[in-house]
Amino acid sequence: MNFGIEDSAEQGAFRDEVRAFLATAVPDNLEHAIDPVDMSYEQYQIRRALGRKLGAKGWLYPSMPVEYGGGDLSAEKVVILHDELSRVGLALPPYYDSGGKMAAPTILVWGTDEHKKRFLPPICRGEVRTWQLLSEPSAGSDLAGVKTTAVRDGDVYRVNGQKIFVGSSHGADYSWTIVVTDPKGERHKNLSWLMIPMNLPGITVQPMDLLATGGEAGSGSGVKNAVFFDDVRVPADHLVGGENNGWKVATTHLEVEHGGTGRLADRRVIYDFIEMCRDRRDGYAICDDAGARAEIVDLYIEAEITRLFALRNHWLAHTGQPRSYEGAQYSLRRKLSGLDMAEKMLRIAGPCVLTKDEKWGPLKGAIEYFQRDAITALHPGATTDIQKVVISRRLGIGGREKEKAGTLR
């Protein structure tokens, strides 16, 4: 009996269209660095060019409205698009654009018509790359405690402060940034969001040396950076969502960041690892061992449950269904299962998973990178403890009123 999900005629035709497009649009010289930090500037530009080709078809941000450069595709077609990109080893977008992924749906909800017309089309067409700037040395889990200030001075905001764990290799055009616009104001009522052009005077970007920089799903970032703002003058009309209204705006941003819209980029490395366990060397395969087989089955189940949580969230958000704790639930599951799967790999294949040695490191070092990434992935986009707090608030645990999920399109 076949339990697989089959495409309808329309879905099959769309899959064929995407596959044919990728066959010509993805260049032969596109490389897949195991560790994103190894991606060269030339390879980054190849991915940006592919992003513009996807953007021209409305496929770079396929859920966004057509009038702003998106594709406005159905939930099923968006899944197909991700499936076909994954088949050729790519995510959507094919380069790190975390700011765009979260700024665009947030601006769609909270921006003025002028903001939408100005900021969304360049993001959706792949003409700009955007970072998100939230965490600071003294504020990560406590996002409302950020210290970076943006004080109004005529027709500009003067921005001063520091953000950390930011962005990627090879720079960005914009930064989607939460700031304090009323330093003496009440907590949660003193914040705003700015779309800051990264070519303004007074901005310094300093790479950070970290264990790994992934954990955010999709295309890896390469390096993370500290970003310093020294009296940076940002045009006042780059403030989105209203002055001191930033905490409300953040509910949409955080809903997306926590997985409330689903993250369709799978952990392909898990499935590659399982296939590797079938490979025979000198007449022996890892899966010959009964204990290893049991662990491999658990590994597969872990990966599939996490993937299905993401698919569910994608469907809920895309079709306007009622939502509550599902985003944080998925994010918590993904973080904890990643660490659990990394430990399973170690038990299944042994210490070789801890090396990227050309001879001994499995899958050209991809498993070694996954081991590091599984640890650092516990932190980006809110820690596991914060995800539990969000779930508790959404369920109304502790006698409090149930918190609503962040507003989406």
GROMACS .gro file of C-alpha atoms in nm:
model
  409
    1MET     CA    1   0.000   0.000   0.000
    2ASN     CA    2   0.131   0.344  -0.093
    3PHE     CA    3   0.096   0.594   0.192
    4GLY     CA    4   0.273   0.871   0.002
    5ILE     CA    5   0.096   1.199  -0.078
    6GLU     CA    6   0.051   1.238  -0.452
    7ASP     CA    7   0.022   1.566  -0.642
    8SER     CA    8  -0.303   1.663  -0.807
    9ALA     CA    9  -0.285   1.733  -1.180
   10GLU     CA   10  -0.244   2.106  -1.113
   11GLN     CA   11   0.020   2.049  -0.846
   12GLY     CA   12   0.205   1.806  -1.070
   13ALA     CA   13   0.211   2.059  -1.352
   14PHE     CA   14   0.347   2.323  -1.116
   15ARG     CA   15   0.614   2.084  -0.988
   16ASP     CA   16   0.719   2.017  -1.349
   17GLU     CA   17   0.733   2.394  -1.412
   18VAL     CA   18   0.953   2.453  -1.106
   19ARG     CA   19   1.180   2.162  -1.189
   20ALA     CA   20   1.225   2.284  -1.546
   21PHE     CA   21   1.298   2.636  -1.423
   22LEU     CA   22   1.560   2.517  -1.175
   23ALA     CA   23   1.723   2.300  -1.441
   24THR     CA   24   1.813   2.615  -1.633
   25ALA     CA   25   1.831   2.875  -1.355
   26VAL     CA   26   2.069   2.695  -1.118
   27PRO     CA   27   2.418   2.733  -1.266
   28ASP     CA   28   2.655   2.438  -1.285
   29ASN     CA   29   2.920   2.629  -1.090
   30LEU     CA   30   2.699   2.677  -0.782
   31GLU     CA   31   2.874   2.511  -0.489
   32HIS     CA   32   2.735   2.390  -0.156
   33ALA     CA   33   2.971   2.471   0.129
   34ILE     CA   34   2.931   2.231   0.422
   35ASP     CA   35   3.002   2.511   0.668
   36PRO     CA   36   2.839   2.835   0.544
   37VAL     CA   37   3.138   3.029   0.672
   38ASP     CA   38   3.332   2.883   0.378
   39MET     CA   39   3.102   3.038   0.115
   40SER     CA   40   3.306   3.272  -0.105
   41TYR     CA   41   3.187   3.614  -0.217
   42GLU     CA   42   3.170   3.480  -0.573
   43GLN     CA   43   2.942   3.195  -0.463
   44TYR     CA   44   2.731   3.439  -0.263
   45GLN     CA   45   2.681   3.649  -0.576
   46ILE     CA   46   2.581   3.338  -0.773
   47ARG     CA   47   2.309   3.274  -0.514
   48ARG     CA   48   2.196   3.636  -0.523
   49ALA     CA   49   2.161   3.611  -0.903
   50LEU     CA   50   1.950   3.297  -0.859
   51GLY     CA   51   1.743   3.486  -0.601
   52ARG     CA   52   1.670   3.760  -0.853
   53LYS     CA   53   1.559   3.499  -1.109
   54LEU     CA   54   1.326   3.348  -0.849
   55GLY     CA   55   1.208   3.697  -0.755
   56ALA     CA   56   1.123   3.781  -1.116
   57LYS     CA   57   0.872   3.494  -1.108
   58GLY     CA   58   0.737   3.586  -0.763
   59TRP     CA   59   0.894   3.269  -0.620
   60LEU     CA   60   1.156   3.422  -0.390
   61TYR     CA   61   0.886   3.514  -0.138
   62PRO     CA   62   0.599   3.311  -0.285
   63SER     CA   63   0.350   3.380  -0.004
   64MET     CA   64   0.372   3.758  -0.040
   65PRO     CA   65   0.112   3.951  -0.246
   66VAL     CA   66   0.179   3.986  -0.618
   67GLU     CA   67   0.151   4.365  -0.599
   68TYR     CA   68   0.462   4.372  -0.379
   69GLY     CA   69   0.664   4.126  -0.586
   70GLY     CA   70   0.555   3.799  -0.429
   71GLY     CA   71   0.378   3.508  -0.592
   72ASP     CA   72   0.068   3.484  -0.371
   73LEU     CA   73   0.087   3.108  -0.424
   74SER     CA   74  -0.132   2.854  -0.251
   75ALA     CA   75   0.002   2.673   0.055
   76GLU     CA   76   0.052   2.356  -0.152
   77LYS     CA   77   0.249   2.529  -0.427
   78VAL     CA   78   0.477   2.695  -0.172
   79VAL     CA   79   0.552   2.349  -0.031
   80ILE     CA   80   0.628   2.219  -0.381
   81LEU     CA   81   0.863   2.511  -0.441
   82HIS     CA   82   1.053   2.430  -0.123
   83ASP     CA   83   1.054   2.058  -0.210
   84GLU     CA   84   1.208   2.115  -0.551
   85LEU     CA   85   1.471   2.359  -0.419
   86SER     CA   86   1.561   2.109  -0.146
   87ARG     CA   87   1.599   1.839  -0.412
   88VAL     CA   88   1.885   2.041  -0.566
   89GLY     CA   89   2.034   2.124  -0.225
   90LEU     CA   90   1.892   2.476  -0.186
   91ALA     CA   91   1.664   2.659   0.053
   92LEU     CA   92   1.435   2.956  -0.007
   93PRO     CA   93   1.574   3.219  -0.029
   94PRO     CA   94   1.891   3.052  -0.164
   95TYR     CA   95   2.100   3.291   0.049
   96TYR     CA   96   2.074   3.419   0.405
   97ASP     CA   97   1.807   3.691   0.423
   98SER     CA   98   1.667   3.661   0.773
   99GLY     CA   99   1.572   4.026   0.792
  100GLY     CA  100   1.377   4.001   0.470
  101LYS     CA  101   1.203   3.683   0.580
  102MET     CA  102   1.078   3.853   0.896
  103ALA     CA  103   1.063   4.219   0.798
  104ALA     CA  104   0.848   4.163   0.490
  105PRO     CA  105   0.555   3.988   0.664
  106THR     CA  106   0.583   4.238   0.952
  107ILE     CA  107   0.579   4.543   0.724
  108LEU     CA  108   0.285   4.386   0.541
  109VAL     CA  109   0.087   4.398   0.867
  110TRP     CA  110   0.219   4.717   1.031
  111GLY     CA  111   0.361   4.933   0.752
  112THR     CA  112   0.186   5.220   0.580
  113ASP     CA  113   0.101   5.189   0.212
  114GLU     CA  114   0.408   5.397   0.138
  115HIS     CA  115   0.628   5.164   0.348
  116LYS     CA  116   0.490   4.858   0.167
  117LYS     CA  117   0.549   5.008  -0.177
  118ARG     CA  118   0.900   5.121  -0.087
  119PHE     CA  119   1.041   4.830   0.114
  120LEU     CA  120   0.859   4.513   0.004
  121PRO     CA  121   0.922   4.495  -0.375
  122PRO     CA  122   1.306   4.514  -0.347
  123ILE     CA  123   1.297   4.237  -0.084
  124CYS     CA  124   1.060   4.015  -0.281
  125ARG     CA  125   1.250   4.064  -0.608
  126GLY     CA  126   1.583   3.982  -0.444
  127GLU     CA  127   1.730   4.324  -0.513
  128VAL     CA  128   1.832   4.377  -0.150
  129ARG     CA  129   1.946   4.157   0.135
  130THR     CA  130   1.830   4.243   0.487
  131TRP     CA  131   1.955   4.139   0.831
  132GLN     CA  132   1.751   4.141   1.149
  133LEU     CA  133   1.904   4.322   1.447
  134LEU     CA  134   1.751   4.230   1.780
  135SER     CA  135   1.993   4.081   2.038
  136GLU     CA  136   2.232   4.298   2.237
  137PRO     CA  137   2.501   4.216   2.495
  138SER     CA  138   2.246   4.265   2.775
  139ALA     CA  139   1.923   4.177   2.593
  140GLY     CA  140   1.836   3.862   2.402
  141SER     CA  141   1.575   3.655   2.577
  142ASP     CA  142   1.454   3.977   2.739
  143LEU     CA  143   1.401   4.154   2.409
  144ALA     CA  144   1.210   4.442   2.567
  145GLY     CA  145   1.529   4.525   2.754
  146VAL     CA  146   1.722   4.643   2.447
  147LYS     CA  147   1.934   4.955   2.503
  148THR     CA  148   2.010   5.080   2.151
  149THR     CA  149   1.850   5.422   2.125
  150ALA     CA  150   1.697   5.610   1.833
  151VAL     CA  151   1.621   5.967   1.935
  152ARG     CA  152   1.423   6.190   1.701
  153ASP     CA  153   1.614   6.494   1.577
  154GLY     CA  154   1.418   6.681   1.311
  155ASP     CA  155   1.368   6.456   1.010
  156VAL     CA  156   1.606   6.182   1.131
  157TYR     CA  157   1.654   5.940   1.421
  158ARG     CA  158   2.002   5.944   1.575
  159VAL     CA  159   2.085   5.579   1.650
  160ASN     CA  160   2.344   5.476   1.909
  161GLY     CA  161   2.416   5.131   2.052
  162GLN     CA  162   2.530   4.778   1.976
  163LYS     CA  163   2.368   4.463   1.839
  164ILE     CA  164   2.523   4.114   1.848
  165PHE     CA  165   2.481   3.772   1.679
  166VAL     CA  166   2.379   3.956   1.364
  167GLY     CA  167   2.356   3.866   0.998
  168SER     CA  168   2.593   3.677   0.778
  169SER     CA  169   2.902   3.691   0.562
  170HIS     CA  170   2.927   3.947   0.279
  171GLY     CA  171   2.715   4.226   0.425
  172ALA     CA  172   2.360   4.350   0.382
  173ASP     CA  173   2.174   4.641   0.227
  174TYR     CA  174   1.931   4.698   0.515
  175SER     CA  175   1.891   4.606   0.879
  176TRP     CA  176   1.548   4.554   1.033
  177THR     CA  177   1.620   4.683   1.382
  178ILE     CA  178   1.436   4.720   1.712
  179VAL     CA  179   1.538   5.032   1.906
  180VAL     CA  180   1.440   5.242   2.207
  181THR     CA  181   1.272   5.564   2.089
  182ASP     CA  182   1.165   5.681   2.435
  183PRO     CA  183   1.456   5.615   2.675
  184LYS     CA  184   1.251   5.741   2.972
  185GLY     CA  185   0.934   5.565   2.864
  186GLU     CA  186   0.750   5.273   3.018
  187ARG     CA  187   0.882   4.924   2.939
  188HIS     CA  188   0.715   4.777   2.627
  189LYS     CA  189   0.586   5.124   2.533
  190ASN     CA  190   0.922   5.277   2.442
  191LEU     CA  191   1.025   5.066   2.140
  192SER     CA  192   1.011   5.109   1.763
  193TRP     CA  193   1.138   4.938   1.445
  194LEU     CA  194   1.365   5.101   1.192
  195MET     CA  195   1.465   4.981   0.846
  196ILE     CA  196   1.824   5.107   0.849
  197PRO     CA  197   2.029   5.138   0.527
  198MET     CA  198   2.362   4.973   0.607
  199ASN     CA  199   2.562   5.222   0.401
  200LEU     CA  200   2.496   5.510   0.640
  201PRO     CA  201   2.798   5.673   0.811
  202GLY     CA  202   2.863   5.556   1.168
  203ILE     CA  203   2.785   5.185   1.121
  204THR     CA  204   3.063   4.936   1.202
  205VAL     CA  205   3.029   4.561   1.140
  206GLN     CA  206   3.265   4.332   1.330
  207PRO     CA  207   3.267   3.951   1.269
  208MET     CA  208   3.230   3.722   1.572
  209ASP     CA  209   3.414   3.391   1.620
  210LEU     CA  210   3.150   3.132   1.716
  211LEU     CA  211   3.118   2.753   1.740
  212ALA     CA  212   2.869   2.751   1.452
  213THR     CA  213   2.631   3.004   1.302
  214GLY     CA  214   2.334   2.806   1.175
  215GLY     CA  215   2.029   2.695   1.364
  216GLU     CA  216   1.794   2.929   1.185
  217ALA     CA  217   1.681   2.689   0.912
  218GLY     CA  218   1.725   2.756   0.545
  219SER     CA  219   2.046   2.900   0.405
  220GLY     CA  220   2.332   2.923   0.650
  221SER     CA  221   2.456   3.263   0.751
  222GLY     CA  222   2.833   3.216   0.742
  223VAL     CA  223   2.960   3.442   1.017
  224LYS     CA  224   2.769   3.633   1.281
  225ASN     CA  225   2.861   3.991   1.357
  226ALA     CA  226   2.850   4.261   1.617
  227VAL     CA  227   2.710   4.585   1.472
  228PHE     CA  228   2.790   4.921   1.630
  229PHE     CA  229   2.587   5.238   1.572
  230ASP     CA  230   2.770   5.561   1.642
  231ASP     CA  231   2.529   5.852   1.602
  232VAL     CA  232   2.385   5.709   1.282
  233ARG     CA  233   2.130   5.942   1.123
  234VAL     CA  234   1.837   5.735   0.991
  235PRO     CA  235   1.561   5.909   0.793
  236ALA     CA  236   1.252   5.935   1.012
  237ASP     CA  237   1.030   5.784   0.744
  238HIS     CA  238   1.222   5.456   0.786
  239LEU     CA  239   1.036   5.399   1.117
  240VAL     CA  240   0.771   5.130   1.061
  241GLY     CA  241   0.464   5.061   1.275
  242GLY     CA  242   0.448   5.385   1.470
  243GLU     CA  243   0.680   5.545   1.726
  244ASN     CA  244   0.684   5.360   2.060
  245ASN     CA  245   0.451   5.096   1.915
  246GLY     CA  246   0.737   4.854   1.855
  247TRP     CA  247   0.635   4.588   2.106
  248LYS     CA  248   0.307   4.535   1.921
  249VAL     CA  249   0.495   4.523   1.592
  250ALA     CA  250   0.730   4.269   1.750
  251THR     CA  251   0.444   4.026   1.803
  252THR     CA  252   0.428   3.971   1.428
  253HIS     CA  253   0.806   3.955   1.385
  254LEU     CA  254   0.842   3.706   1.671
  255GLU     CA  255   0.550   3.494   1.549
  256VAL     CA  256   0.736   3.446   1.220
  257GLU     CA  257   1.075   3.401   1.385
  258HIS     CA  258   0.942   3.140   1.629
  259GLY     CA  259   0.805   2.929   1.345
  260GLY     CA  260   0.441   3.038   1.345
  261THR     CA  261   0.437   3.037   0.964
  262GLY     CA  262   0.630   2.710   0.938
  263ARG     CA  263   0.983   2.657   0.816
  264LEU     CA  264   0.981   2.435   0.514
  265ALA     CA  265   1.356   2.391   0.482
  266ASP     CA  266   1.415   2.037   0.606
  267ARG     CA  267   1.724   1.896   0.770
  268ARG     CA  268   1.834   1.707   0.462
  269VAL     CA  269   2.151   1.600   0.640
  270ILE     CA  270   1.943   1.365   0.860
  271TYR     CA  271   1.816   1.173   0.560
  272ASP     CA  272   2.164   1.171   0.403
  273PHE     CA  273   2.300   1.027   0.728
  274ILE     CA  274   2.040   0.750   0.724
  275GLU     CA  275   2.135   0.663   0.367
  276MET     CA  276   2.500   0.660   0.470
  277CYS     CA  277   2.418   0.398   0.734
  278ARG     CA  278   2.306   0.167   0.453
  279ASP     CA  279   2.638   0.196   0.269
  280ARG     CA  280   2.856  -0.115   0.279
  281ARG     CA  281   3.226  -0.093   0.341
  282ASP     CA  282   3.431  -0.413   0.351
  283GLY     CA  283   3.104  -0.606   0.357
  284TYR     CA  284   2.964  -0.422   0.661
  285ALA     CA  285   2.697  -0.154   0.694
  286ILE     CA  286   2.608   0.035   1.012
  287CYS     CA  287   2.245  -0.069   0.975
  288ASP     CA  288   2.346  -0.436   1.006
  289ASP     CA  289   2.358  -0.378   1.380
  290ALA     CA  290   2.017  -0.422   1.547
  291GLY     CA  291   2.087  -0.152   1.806
  292ALA     CA  292   2.189   0.095   1.536
  293ARG     CA  293   1.876   0.014   1.335
  294ALA     CA  294   1.655   0.096   1.633
  295GLU     CA  295   1.834   0.431   1.680
  296ILE     CA  296   1.805   0.507   1.307
  297VAL     CA  297   1.429   0.448   1.319
  298ASP     CA  298   1.401   0.688   1.615
  299LEU     CA  299   1.614   0.939   1.425
  300TYR     CA  300   1.381   0.923   1.126
  301ILE     CA  301   1.073   0.960   1.346
  302GLU     CA  302   1.225   1.266   1.517
  303ALA     CA  303   1.299   1.430   1.183
  304GLU     CA  304   0.954   1.357   1.041
  305ILE     CA  305   0.765   1.484   1.348
  306THR     CA  306   0.956   1.811   1.335
  307ARG     CA  307   0.897   1.842   0.961
  308LEU     CA  308   0.524   1.777   1.003
  309PHE     CA  309   0.498   2.041   1.279
  310ALA     CA  310   0.645   2.291   1.031
  311LEU     CA  311   0.404   2.183   0.757
  312ARG     CA  312   0.110   2.218   0.996
  313ASN     CA  313   0.215   2.570   1.093
  314HIS     CA  314   0.262   2.665   0.730
  315TRP     CA  315  -0.092   2.549   0.652
  316LEU     CA  316  -0.244   2.721   0.958
  317ALA     CA  317  -0.081   3.054   0.876
  318HIS     CA  318  -0.131   3.035   0.502
  319THR     CA  319  -0.500   2.952   0.518
  320GLY     CA  320  -0.588   3.191   0.802
  321GLN     CA  321  -0.673   2.920   1.056
  322PRO     CA  322  -0.685   2.995   1.432
  323ARG     CA  323  -0.337   2.982   1.586
  324SER     CA  324  -0.206   2.975   1.940
  325TYR     CA  325   0.110   2.805   2.072
  326GLU     CA  326   0.202   2.617   1.752
  327GLY     CA  327   0.496   2.835   1.650
  328ALA     CA  328   0.675   2.807   1.983
  329GLN     CA  329   0.586   2.437   1.999
  330TYR     CA  330   0.756   2.376   1.665
  331SER     CA  331   1.058   2.587   1.756
  332LEU     CA  332   1.101   2.407   2.092
  333ARG     CA  333   1.067   2.070   1.923
  334ARG     CA  334   1.317   2.159   1.652
  335LYS     CA  335   1.577   2.283   1.896
  336LEU     CA  336   1.553   1.988   2.135
  337SER     CA  337   1.520   1.724   1.865
  338GLY     CA  338   1.829   1.863   1.690
  339LEU     CA  339   2.037   1.805   2.000
  340ASP     CA  340   1.881   1.462   2.052
  341MET     CA  341   1.950   1.364   1.690
  342ALA     CA  342   2.310   1.478   1.718
  343GLU     CA  343   2.354   1.249   2.019
  344LYS     CA  344   2.188   0.961   1.833
  345MET     CA  345   2.429   1.006   1.542
  346LEU     CA  346   2.719   0.983   1.782
  347ARG     CA  347   2.586   0.659   1.929
  348ILE     CA  348   2.506   0.513   1.585
  349ALA     CA  349   2.825   0.596   1.395
  350GLY     CA  350   3.074   0.665   1.674
  351PRO     CA  351   3.332   0.942   1.722
  352CYS     CA  352   3.384   0.987   1.346
  353VAL     CA  353   3.081   1.222   1.351
  354LEU     CA  354   3.293   1.466   1.550
  355THR     CA  355   3.551   1.520   1.279
  356LYS     CA  356   3.555   1.679   0.936
  357ASP     CA  357   3.873   1.497   0.845
  358GLU     CA  358   3.870   1.424   0.472
  359LYS     CA  359   3.922   1.051   0.531
  360TRP     CA  360   3.718   0.987   0.845
  361GLY     CA  361   3.453   1.261   0.860
  362PRO     CA  362   3.115   1.133   0.729
  363LEU     CA  363   2.946   1.315   0.440
  364LYS     CA  364   3.242   1.545   0.383
  365GLY     CA  365   3.211   1.696   0.730
  366ALA     CA  366   2.837   1.765   0.716
  367ILE     CA  367   2.772   1.554   1.026
  368GLU     CA  368   3.050   1.727   1.217
  369TYR     CA  369   2.892   2.063   1.132
  370PHE     CA  370   2.551   1.933   1.239
  371GLN     CA  371   2.700   1.837   1.577
  372ARG     CA  372   2.817   2.197   1.634
  373ASP     CA  373   2.503   2.349   1.486
  374ALA     CA  374   2.276   2.142   1.710
  375ILE     CA  375   2.433   2.308   2.013
  376THR     CA  376   2.422   2.668   1.891
  377ALA     CA  377   2.071   2.617   1.746
  378LEU     CA  378   1.935   2.611   2.101
  379HIS     CA  379   1.970   2.989   2.116
  380PRO     CA  380   1.871   3.181   1.794
  381GLY     CA  381   1.511   3.294   1.769
  382ALA     CA  382   1.452   3.258   2.146
  383THR     CA  383   1.591   2.988   2.373
  384THR     CA  384   1.407   2.673   2.473
  385ASP     CA  385   1.309   2.836   2.803
  386ILE     CA  386   1.154   3.133   2.622
  387GLN     CA  387   0.961   2.898   2.392
  388LYS     CA  388   0.817   2.726   2.700
  389VAL     CA  389   0.717   3.066   2.842
  390VAL     CA  390   0.540   3.154   2.514
  391ILE     CA  391   0.354   2.822   2.510
  392SER     CA  392   0.248   2.872   2.872
  393ARG     CA  393   0.116   3.221   2.803
  394ARG     CA  394  -0.074   3.106   2.495
  395LEU     CA  395  -0.235   2.826   2.701
  396GLY     CA  396  -0.317   3.064   2.985
  397ILE     CA  397  -0.128   2.858   3.239
  398GLY     CA  398  -0.106   3.018   3.582
  399GLY     CA  399  -0.451   3.172   3.577
  400ARG     CA  400  -0.353   3.448   3.336
  401GLU     CA  401  -0.557   3.543   3.031
  402LYS     CA  402  -0.457   3.346   2.723
  403GLU     CA  403  -0.211   3.543   2.510
  404LYS     CA  404  -0.302   3.572   2.142
  405ALA     CA  405  -0.072   3.465   1.863
  406GLY     CA  406   0.102   3.745   1.672
  407THR     CA  407  -0.095   3.902   1.388
  408LEU     CA  408  -0.013   3.775   1.040
  409ARG     CA  409  -0.141   3.878   0.701
   0.00000   0.00000   0.00000
